[in-house]
Amino acid sequence: MARSPPPGELPPGYTAPAPSVAPQILAGSLKAPLWLRAYFQGLLFSLGCGIQRHCGKVLFLGLLALGALALGLRVAIIETDLEQLWVEVGSRVSQELHYTKEKLGYEAAYTSQMLIQTSRQEGENVLTSEALNLHLQAALTASKVQVSLYGKSWDLNKICYKSGVPLIENGMIERMIEKLFPCVILTPLDCFWEGAKLQGGSAYLPGRPDIQWTNLDPEQLLEELVPFASLEGFRELLDKAQVGQAYVGRPCLQPDDLHCPPSAPNQHSRQAPSVAQELSGGCHGFSHKFMHWQEELLLGGIARDSQGQLLRAEALQSTFLLMSPRQLYEHFRGDYQTHDIGWSEEQATTVLQAWQRRFVQLAQEALPENASQQVHAFSSTTLDDILHAFSEVSAARVAGGYLLMVGPALGTLPPPAPSAHHGNPPDTAPSLPQLAYACVTMLRWDCAQSQGTVGLAGVLLVALAVASGLGLCALLGITFNAATTQVLPFLALGIGVDDIFLLAHAFTEAPPDTSLQQERTGECLQRTGTSVALTSITNMAAFCMAALVPIPALRAFSLQAAVVVGCNFAAVMLVFPAVLSLDLQRRHCQRLDVLCCFSSPCSAPVIQILPQELGDRMVPVGIAHLTATVQAFAHCEASSQHVVTILPPQAHLVPPPSDPLGSELFSPGGSTRDLLGQEEETMQKAAGKSLPCDHWNLAHFARCCFAPLLLQPHTKAMVLVLFGALLGLSLYGATLVQDGLALTDVVPRGTKEHAFLSTQLRYFSLYEVALVTQGGFDYAHSQRALFDLHQRFSSLKAVLPPPATQAPRTWLHYYCNWLQGIQAAFDQDWASGRITRHSYRNGSEDGALAYKLLIQTGDDQEPLDFSQASLPLQLTTRKLVDKEGLIPPELFYVGLTVWVSSDPLGLAASQANFYPPPPEWLHDKYDSTGENLRIPAAQPLEFAQFPFLLRGLQKTADFVEAIEGARAACAEAGRAGVRAYPSGSPFLFWEQYLGLRRCFLLAVCVLLVGTFLVCALLLLNPWTAGLIVLVLAMMTMELFGIMGFLGIKLSAIPVVILVASVGIGVEFTVHVALGFLTTQGSRNLRATRALEHTFAPVTDGAVSTLLGLLMLTGSNFDFIIRYFFMVLTALTLLGLLHGLVLLPVLLSILGPPPEVVQMYKENPEVLSPPAAQGGGLRWGVSPTLPQSFARVTTSMTVALHPPPLPGAYIHPASDEPTWSPAAIPAAGGSNNLSSRGLCLATA
């Protein structure tokens, strides 16, 4: 590079022009905003210059800090518990759930494993012997599952849930009953003898074969055991439960089966039973009274005749109940079978999960593929596995998404510079497909000027920032979930790369006279820092506002997104400028991209061109950034061996041709290297060989094509009409949006799990719920209110009513019925004289129990009343249940202790879950000490529940209606003094929809107001902030309408995206608005300049976001594609359209006035330029030249200080020294071109 020649060596006849004064006049009302922004940009300028001076240190420390935070991912916790993910924080459901766990102290009493069978032919009847036999085959295969863990074998009989196992004093009989007691299996096979085959228990008695439910007649067994033990109480227990002959008294599905018992009704006739007739009204377990399985639990797609008789059904269902992990642990704790394995609750959980997975696998494989029926199996572990798979991070998709970003990132810079040589392009020129890709991605093909390393480093830096943000969230204790692992990495990458594009574009557009050593990075941050800060702060505010949605999973996602955006902001503002500074040094040294150790083979030598004078025509400073093609002359001075390139004397300026917006529009600033080869271009045009894509880029497209077309009056009108129509269409689409999120929307389509859930939703849309009564009121005196509450709840439309022949299945009804039963036994014994006021030992077991209860006073001091005067009257006139069906309050808690201890089957069937649990008390009719008369009263209840089944819940509206009805019933009971609340999965996961739309509207409104305040504060222009918020509100409304047309239901997940759309939309609008606000001229001109400088980075940012989102399509979960990919893609496209089409039009019509008004003073020596001649600025060349000059034709840029780019810091005008005409020896009397500074050009 040649140094500047001293004035004495200038060509003869050189004179300097008089200085041109170009003061910048500030609009009086906008001085404060401009000053504040100038002050902020000055800070950014200082920050950038400091980073450039210490770029190596900043880069090292920044990467070290980000890497340290990323290590926090090692302690990340992925939450898959549905309750922890979806129950609203602080809601009444959350408080009720906390109350339930506080009182009960453990999870659900059992877990359900289900088999659903349907015909392979749609709608075919399954109430046939063939279908039932296939169902038996599948259920039997599943029931025989065994898993080996911890050196033990675990089968169904060991881990199943058994309801109401009675306590027997005889140890041998108790062990036999425990082994024989049946598992709770709700199956249509229980209507037949074959239901006994699913029970795996067995016992051994000397002299007879193994006792199993397939050959067990309980009545006959008790007769055989009478000689060995007194089982009168147990016999009465079985009689009350209406066990009878259990399974051996039921018809056989296959009468020809050799094991079909003789007591079966059709064993002798050998006729197959009528399946529809047997299943009509449901089936029973081994207890007819307490184990009644209603039709709706067993059959789906039911059709009846005109008399209501069951005709056909399309689905069969069997449900196996297993113990919960806590129950299984408690059951085997201290048992001889587990004493040697360190038995723990975690091991119990592992056993259950292993058994359930094997259960599902074998059940699905039980039937051959050519069978007429198909079986769908599901378990609670299957759901957990789905959630775990849903939450796993796909390293391949994340890496693929980030690699897709690298391509666009390699081209974050202005267009490829043409070769400075004449003739064909160099060997590095891309092929046609590469040219097409370069046009889209703006890749530079100049070996030294390419910034592929910067793009690659930018993407990797954003990836590291995302990892560090997530690591920081893990350190802060924010749990991860499926939204975090499946979506956030791609969304955060798209948002982060947007700012990388913006900085890279601004860095290459910095003024060519910016000091390489100190100011280039400062200029970059000065120009773009405000935009980056505004978008990042607004994005963080948007996600923080989205955290107002009180769903834990979405709150965690929103907070994590806010933290990640903050880390991206820090990385982009602090670390990425250091990367740019290092790359600038590489470019300055003409080193290859990526392989920076090698010099660029396609770099051209750079020499100094001293600014020359325009003769008597002076171009005003600030009017335009002119491009001139000149004929320069190189002179080699023999003494110093300096090569000096100067402009020829007697130059004449020819104005450039008019562009689509007239002389107002300037070309983008850059180094003169960007404009080399223009003479070659001119020659190509003259020869008719111009390549249309030689200089095409997005900035050129925006300036010369897009903006002129967009800002035409008729185009503006069309844009307003089209966007108005889109808004109106979206308002209609918003009415189509339904609330809800079914599990079938989450599970991948085409899987067996999805097939089961779809079938279950279609045929067995039943939900177990409970009506919980709390403490804080007197149960004994509120029995009538409890009955009324149950009646009110039972009358709800969604509640499945019990059969007309069966009493309501609640603890209070069972308790009263039991008391009435023993009262009847007492009355009978009293009347017959077996019980007298002095003795009850001759009476029945029930009569003796009633006697003990009747003499209770309920007084802790004197619990018994044996007074001679009152005892006969008390025994004969006092009733355990009065005429109104109520229990005397003084006997309520004493009787509760007796009922819980004496009627385990009724207690288990009621699912009361009392807390505190009543004390254990064993009745001994032959106790002679009188101690057995003292019955401990139960403590006042703080928790009890009534079970219900909800049916017909298909749509979210059905759930909402049921929830509102249940809440209304509880509120009515509260006015009567009973504290109650509903519990169950519908209330856990669907109650959010009661206030979801209100919460969504509140969050969006607050966020829009917050965005307005942030934009107004940072832009210091409420007018512009108002236009931005208007566009953002339209985007949110239109996205909501598009969801309606796409069939996407409104749930907490779309709400978070809708709320976050406000912040994401800022990325597409603020840059354009800030560019418009900080430029000068008419509204059309300012809109054009804003588009010119922001069109490329905004477009690149949108493309990068779409490429990142594209990897979501590889997810196995259709839910990810529909609810995240489609919605976020629609959001990105809407943002692009509103930011680059609607907003410029609105600004050109309603935009605020400019903050800076530039005024020009006429220099007396400056004359108007002549009319345009030809295709550019031309210099007339003197026919005679000094002999020491050689003619060299090249191209150069005369930089005449264009107006500042959007967001740029405006330096105060300063006078610079100029060359005096007297200081230069005149030669030839000609004047030459002059400029304000030294320009770099390539020869």
Coordinates of N, CA and C in Angstrom, one line a residue, residues 751-908:
T751 N -48.9 -45.0 16.2 CA -48.4 -45.9 17.2 C -49.5 -46.6 17.9
K752 N -49.1 -47.7 18.6 CA -50.1 -48.5 19.3 C -50.7 -47.7 20.4
E753 N -49.9 -46.9 21.0 CA -50.4 -46.0 22.1 C -51.5 -45.1 21.6
H754 N -51.3 -44.5 20.4 CA -52.3 -43.6 19.9 C -53.5 -44.3 19.5
A755 N -53.4 -45.6 19.0 CA -54.6 -46.4 18.6 C -55.4 -46.7 19.9
F756 N -54.7 -47.0 21.0 CA -55.5 -47.2 22.2 C -56.2 -46.0 22.7
L757 N -55.5 -44.9 22.8 CA -56.1 -43.7 23.3 C -57.3 -43.2 22.4
S758 N -57.1 -43.4 21.1 CA -58.2 -43.0 20.2 C -59.4 -43.9 20.4
T759 N -59.2 -45.2 20.6 CA -60.3 -46.1 20.8 C -60.9 -45.9 22.2
Q760 N -60.1 -45.6 23.2 CA -60.6 -45.3 24.5 C -61.5 -44.1 24.5
L761 N -61.0 -43.0 23.8 CA -61.8 -41.8 23.8 C -63.1 -42.0 23.1
R762 N -63.1 -42.9 22.1 CA -64.3 -43.1 21.3 C -65.3 -43.9 22.1
Y763 N -64.8 -45.0 22.8 CA -65.8 -45.9 23.4 C -65.9 -45.9 24.9
F764 N -64.8 -45.5 25.6 CA -64.8 -45.5 27.0 C -64.3 -44.2 27.6
S765 N -65.1 -43.2 27.3 CA -64.7 -41.8 27.9 C -65.3 -41.7 29.3
L766 N -64.7 -42.5 30.2 CA -65.1 -42.5 31.6 C -63.9 -42.0 32.4
Y767 N -64.3 -41.3 33.5 CA -63.2 -40.7 34.4 C -63.7 -40.9 35.8
E768 N -62.8 -41.5 36.6 CA -63.0 -41.7 38.0 C -62.7 -40.4 38.7
V769 N -63.7 -39.9 39.5 CA -63.5 -38.7 40.3 C -64.1 -39.0 41.7
A770 N -63.7 -38.0 42.5 CA -64.2 -38.2 43.9 C -64.6 -36.8 44.4
L771 N -65.6 -36.9 45.3 CA -66.1 -35.7 46.0 C -65.5 -35.7 47.4
V772 N -64.5 -34.9 47.6 CA -63.8 -34.9 48.9 C -64.4 -33.9 49.9
T773 N -64.7 -34.4 51.1 CA -65.1 -33.6 52.2 C -64.0 -33.4 53.1
Q774 N -63.8 -32.1 53.5 CA -62.6 -31.7 54.3 C -63.0 -31.7 55.8
G775 N -62.1 -31.3 56.6 CA -62.3 -31.1 58.0 C -62.9 -29.6 58.2
G776 N -63.1 -29.3 59.4 CA -63.6 -27.9 59.7 C -65.1 -27.9 59.9
F777 N -65.7 -29.0 59.9 CA -67.2 -29.0 60.2 C -67.5 -30.4 60.9
D778 N -68.6 -30.4 61.6 CA -69.0 -31.6 62.4 C -69.7 -32.6 61.5
Y779 N -69.1 -33.7 61.1 CA -69.7 -34.7 60.3 C -70.9 -35.3 60.9
A780 N -70.8 -35.5 62.2 CA -71.9 -36.2 62.9 C -73.2 -35.4 62.9
H781 N -73.1 -34.1 62.9 CA -74.3 -33.2 62.9 C -74.6 -32.7 61.5
S782 N -73.8 -33.1 60.4 CA -74.0 -32.6 59.1 C -74.3 -33.7 58.1
Q783 N -74.9 -34.8 58.7 CA -75.2 -36.0 57.8 C -76.2 -35.6 56.7
R784 N -77.3 -34.9 57.1 CA -78.2 -34.5 56.1 C -77.6 -33.7 55.0
A785 N -76.7 -32.7 55.3 CA -76.0 -31.9 54.3 C -75.1 -32.8 53.4
L786 N -74.5 -33.8 54.0 CA -73.7 -34.7 53.2 C -74.6 -35.5 52.2
F787 N -75.7 -36.0 52.7 CA -76.6 -36.7 51.8 C -77.1 -35.8 50.6
D788 N -77.4 -34.5 51.0 CA -77.9 -33.6 50.0 C -76.7 -33.3 49.0
L789 N -75.5 -33.2 49.5 CA -74.4 -32.9 48.6 C -74.2 -34.1 47.6
H790 N -74.3 -35.3 48.1 CA -74.2 -36.5 47.2 C -75.3 -36.5 46.2
Q791 N -76.5 -36.2 46.6 CA -77.7 -36.2 45.7 C -77.5 -35.1 44.7
R792 N -77.0 -33.9 45.1 CA -76.8 -32.9 44.1 C -75.7 -33.2 43.1
F793 N -74.7 -33.8 43.6 CA -73.6 -34.2 42.7 C -74.0 -35.3 41.7
S794 N -74.8 -36.3 42.3 CA -75.3 -37.4 41.4 C -76.2 -37.0 40.3
S795 N -76.9 -35.8 40.5 CA -77.8 -35.4 39.5 C -77.1 -34.6 38.3
L796 N -75.8 -34.5 38.4 CA -75.1 -33.8 37.3 C -75.2 -34.6 36.0
K797 N -75.3 -34.0 34.9 CA -75.5 -34.6 33.6 C -74.4 -35.6 33.3
A798 N -73.1 -35.3 33.7 CA -72.0 -36.1 33.3 C -71.8 -37.3 34.3
V799 N -72.5 -37.3 35.4 CA -72.3 -38.4 36.4 C -73.0 -39.7 36.0
L800 N -72.3 -40.8 36.0 CA -72.9 -42.1 35.6 C -73.7 -42.6 36.8
P801 N -75.0 -42.7 36.7 CA -75.9 -43.1 37.8 C -75.7 -44.6 38.1
P802 N -75.8 -45.0 39.3 CA -75.8 -46.5 39.6 C -77.0 -47.2 39.1
P803 N -77.0 -48.5 39.0 CA -78.2 -49.2 38.6 C -79.3 -49.0 39.6
A804 N -80.5 -49.1 39.2 CA -81.7 -48.9 40.0 C -81.7 -49.9 41.2
T805 N -81.2 -51.0 41.0 CA -81.2 -52.1 42.0 C -80.1 -52.0 43.0
Q806 N -79.2 -51.0 42.8 CA -78.0 -50.9 43.7 C -78.0 -49.6 44.5
A807 N -77.7 -49.7 45.8 CA -77.6 -48.4 46.6 C -76.4 -47.6 46.1
P808 N -76.5 -46.3 46.4 CA -75.3 -45.5 46.0 C -74.0 -46.0 46.7
R809 N -73.0 -45.9 45.9 CA -71.7 -46.4 46.3 C -70.9 -45.4 47.1
T810 N -71.3 -45.1 48.3 CA -70.6 -44.1 49.1 C -70.5 -44.7 50.5
W811 N -69.5 -44.2 51.3 CA -69.2 -44.7 52.6 C -70.4 -44.4 53.6
L812 N -71.0 -43.2 53.4 CA -72.1 -42.9 54.3 C -73.3 -43.8 54.1
H813 N -73.6 -44.1 52.9 CA -74.7 -45.1 52.6 C -74.3 -46.5 53.1
Y814 N -73.1 -46.9 52.8 CA -72.7 -48.3 53.2 C -72.7 -48.3 54.8
Y815 N -72.3 -47.3 55.4 CA -72.2 -47.2 56.9 C -73.6 -47.3 57.4
C816 N -74.6 -46.5 56.9 CA -75.9 -46.6 57.4 C -76.6 -47.9 57.1
N817 N -76.4 -48.5 56.0 CA -76.9 -49.8 55.6 C -76.4 -50.9 56.5
W818 N -75.1 -50.8 56.8 CA -74.6 -51.8 57.7 C -75.2 -51.7 59.1
L819 N -75.3 -50.4 59.6 CA -75.9 -50.2 60.9 C -77.3 -50.7 61.0
Q820 N -78.1 -50.5 59.9 CA -79.4 -51.0 59.8 C -79.5 -52.5 59.8
G821 N -78.5 -53.1 59.2 CA -78.4 -54.6 59.2 C -78.2 -55.2 60.5
I822 N -77.3 -54.6 61.3 CA -77.0 -55.2 62.6 C -78.1 -54.8 63.6
Q823 N -78.8 -53.7 63.3 CA -80.0 -53.3 64.1 C -81.1 -54.3 63.9
A824 N -81.3 -54.7 62.7 CA -82.3 -55.7 62.4 C -82.0 -57.1 63.1
A825 N -80.7 -57.4 63.1 CA -80.3 -58.7 63.7 C -80.5 -58.6 65.2
F826 N -80.2 -57.4 65.8 CA -80.4 -57.2 67.3 C -81.9 -57.3 67.6
D827 N -82.7 -56.6 66.8 CA -84.2 -56.7 67.1 C -84.7 -58.1 67.0
Q828 N -84.2 -58.9 66.1 CA -84.6 -60.3 66.0 C -84.1 -61.1 67.2
D829 N -82.9 -60.9 67.6 CA -82.3 -61.6 68.8 C -83.0 -61.2 70.1
W830 N -83.4 -59.9 70.2 CA -84.1 -59.4 71.4 C -85.5 -60.0 71.4
A831 N -86.1 -60.0 70.3 CA -87.5 -60.5 70.3 C -87.5 -62.0 70.6
S832 N -86.5 -62.7 70.2 CA -86.4 -64.2 70.5 C -85.8 -64.5 71.8
G833 N -85.3 -63.5 72.5 CA -84.7 -63.7 73.9 C -83.3 -64.1 73.9
R834 N -82.7 -64.2 72.7 CA -81.3 -64.6 72.7 C -80.4 -63.5 73.3
I835 N -80.9 -62.2 73.2 CA -80.1 -61.1 73.8 C -81.1 -60.5 74.8
T836 N -80.5 -60.3 76.0 CA -81.2 -59.6 77.1 C -80.4 -58.5 77.5
R837 N -80.9 -57.7 78.5 CA -80.2 -56.6 79.0 C -78.9 -57.0 79.7
H838 N -78.8 -58.2 80.2 CA -77.7 -58.7 80.9 C -76.6 -59.4 80.1
S839 N -77.1 -60.0 78.9 CA -76.2 -60.8 78.1 C -76.5 -60.7 76.6
Y840 N -75.4 -60.8 75.8 CA -75.6 -60.8 74.4 C -74.9 -62.0 73.8
R841 N -74.3 -62.9 74.6 CA -73.5 -64.0 74.1 C -74.3 -65.0 73.3
N842 N -75.6 -65.1 73.6 CA -76.4 -66.1 72.9 C -76.9 -65.6 71.5
G843 N -76.7 -64.3 71.3 CA -77.2 -63.7 70.1 C -76.2 -63.9 68.9
S844 N -76.6 -63.4 67.8 CA -75.8 -63.5 66.6 C -74.6 -62.5 66.7
E845 N -73.7 -62.7 65.8 CA -72.5 -61.8 65.8 C -73.0 -60.3 65.6
D846 N -73.9 -60.1 64.6 CA -74.4 -58.8 64.4 C -75.2 -58.2 65.5
G847 N -76.0 -59.1 66.2 CA -76.8 -58.7 67.3 C -75.9 -58.2 68.4
A848 N -74.9 -59.0 68.7 CA -73.9 -58.6 69.7 C -73.3 -57.3 69.4
L849 N -72.9 -57.0 68.2 CA -72.3 -55.7 67.8 C -73.3 -54.6 68.1
A850 N -74.6 -54.8 67.7 CA -75.6 -53.8 67.9 C -75.7 -53.5 69.4
Y851 N -75.7 -54.6 70.2 CA -75.8 -54.4 71.7 C -74.7 -53.5 72.2
K852 N -73.5 -53.7 71.8 CA -72.4 -53.0 72.2 C -72.5 -51.5 71.8
L853 N -73.0 -51.3 70.6 CA -73.2 -49.9 70.2 C -74.3 -49.2 70.9
L854 N -75.4 -49.9 71.2 CA -76.5 -49.2 71.8 C -76.2 -48.8 73.2
I855 N -75.3 -49.4 73.9 CA -75.0 -49.0 75.3 C -73.9 -47.9 75.4
Q856 N -73.4 -47.5 74.2 CA -72.4 -46.4 74.2 C -73.1 -45.1 74.4
T857 N -72.4 -44.2 75.1 CA -73.0 -42.9 75.4 C -72.3 -41.8 74.6
G858 N -71.1 -42.1 74.1 CA -70.4 -41.1 73.3 C -69.7 -40.1 74.2
D859 N -69.7 -40.3 75.5 CA -69.1 -39.5 76.5 C -67.7 -40.1 76.8
D860 N -66.7 -39.3 76.8 CA -65.3 -39.8 77.1 C -65.2 -40.2 78.5
Q861 N -65.9 -39.5 79.4 CA -65.8 -39.8 80.8 C -66.6 -41.0 81.2
E862 N -67.8 -41.1 80.7 CA -68.6 -42.3 81.0 C -69.1 -42.9 79.7
P863 N -68.3 -43.7 79.0 CA -68.6 -44.2 77.7 C -69.8 -45.2 77.6
L864 N -70.1 -45.9 78.8 CA -71.1 -46.9 78.8 C -72.2 -46.5 79.8
D865 N -73.4 -47.0 79.4 CA -74.5 -46.7 80.3 C -75.1 -48.1 80.7
F866 N -74.8 -48.5 82.0 CA -75.3 -49.8 82.5 C -76.4 -49.6 83.6
S867 N -76.9 -48.4 83.7 CA -77.9 -48.1 84.8 C -79.1 -49.0 84.6
Q868 N -79.6 -49.5 85.7 CA -80.7 -50.5 85.7 C -82.0 -49.8 85.1
A869 N -82.1 -48.5 85.4 CA -83.3 -47.8 85.0 C -83.4 -47.5 83.5
S870 N -82.3 -47.1 83.0 CA -82.3 -46.6 81.6 C -81.8 -47.7 80.6
L871 N -81.2 -48.7 81.0 CA -80.6 -49.7 80.0 C -81.7 -50.4 79.2
P872 N -82.8 -50.9 79.8 CA -83.8 -51.5 79.0 C -84.5 -50.6 78.0
L873 N -84.7 -49.4 78.5 CA -85.3 -48.4 77.6 C -84.3 -48.0 76.4
Q874 N -83.1 -47.9 76.8 CA -82.1 -47.6 75.8 C -81.9 -48.7 74.7
L875 N -82.0 -49.9 75.1 CA -81.9 -51.1 74.2 C -83.1 -51.2 73.3
T876 N -84.3 -50.9 73.8 CA -85.5 -51.1 73.0 C -86.0 -49.9 72.2
T877 N -85.7 -48.7 72.7 CA -86.2 -47.5 72.0 C -85.1 -46.8 71.2
R878 N -83.9 -47.0 71.5 CA -82.8 -46.3 70.8 C -82.5 -47.1 69.5
K879 N -82.3 -46.4 68.5 CA -82.0 -47.0 67.2 C -80.6 -46.5 66.7
L880 N -79.9 -47.4 66.0 CA -78.6 -47.0 65.4 C -78.8 -46.1 64.3
V881 N -79.9 -46.2 63.6 CA -80.3 -45.3 62.5 C -81.7 -44.8 62.7
D882 N -82.0 -43.5 62.7 CA -83.3 -43.1 63.0 C -84.2 -43.2 61.8
K883 N -85.4 -42.7 61.9 CA -86.4 -42.8 60.8 C -86.0 -42.0 59.6
E884 N -85.2 -40.9 59.8 CA -84.8 -40.1 58.7 C -83.5 -40.6 58.0
G885 N -83.1 -41.8 58.5 CA -81.9 -42.4 57.9 C -80.6 -41.8 58.4
L886 N -80.6 -41.1 59.6 CA -79.4 -40.5 60.1 C -78.9 -41.2 61.4
I887 N -77.6 -41.2 61.6 CA -77.0 -41.9 62.7 C -77.0 -40.9 63.9
P888 N -77.4 -41.4 65.1 CA -77.3 -40.5 66.3 C -75.9 -39.9 66.4
P889 N -75.8 -38.6 66.5 CA -74.5 -37.9 66.6 C -73.5 -38.5 67.6
E890 N -74.1 -38.9 68.8 CA -73.2 -39.4 69.9 C -72.7 -40.8 69.5
L891 N -73.3 -41.5 68.6 CA -72.8 -42.8 68.2 C -72.0 -42.8 66.9
F892 N -71.9 -41.6 66.2 CA -71.4 -41.6 64.9 C -70.0 -42.1 64.8
Y893 N -69.1 -41.5 65.6 CA -67.7 -41.9 65.5 C -67.4 -43.2 66.2
V894 N -68.2 -43.6 67.2 CA -68.0 -45.0 67.8 C -68.4 -46.0 66.8
G895 N -69.5 -45.8 66.2 CA -70.0 -46.7 65.2 C -69.1 -46.8 64.0
L896 N -68.4 -45.7 63.6 CA -67.5 -45.7 62.5 C -66.3 -46.6 62.8
T897 N -65.8 -46.6 64.0 CA -64.8 -47.6 64.4 C -65.2 -49.0 64.2
V898 N -66.4 -49.3 64.6 CA -66.9 -50.7 64.5 C -67.1 -51.1 63.0
W899 N -67.7 -50.1 62.2 CA -68.0 -50.5 60.8 C -66.7 -50.7 60.0
V900 N -65.7 -49.8 60.2 CA -64.4 -50.0 59.5 C -63.7 -51.3 59.9
S901 N -63.8 -51.7 61.1 CA -63.2 -53.0 61.5 C -64.0 -54.2 61.1
S902 N -65.3 -54.1 61.0 CA -66.2 -55.3 60.8 C -66.6 -55.5 59.4
D903 N -66.5 -54.5 58.5 CA -67.0 -54.6 57.2 C -65.9 -54.1 56.2
P904 N -64.8 -54.9 56.1 CA -63.7 -54.4 55.2 C -64.1 -54.4 53.7
L905 N -65.0 -55.3 53.3 CA -65.4 -55.2 51.9 C -66.2 -54.0 51.6
G906 N -67.1 -53.6 52.5 CA -67.9 -52.4 52.3 C -67.0 -51.2 52.3
L907 N -66.1 -51.2 53.3 CA -65.2 -50.0 53.3 C -64.3 -49.9 52.1
A908 N -63.8 -51.0 51.6 CA -63.0 -50.9 50.3 C -63.8 -50.5 49.2

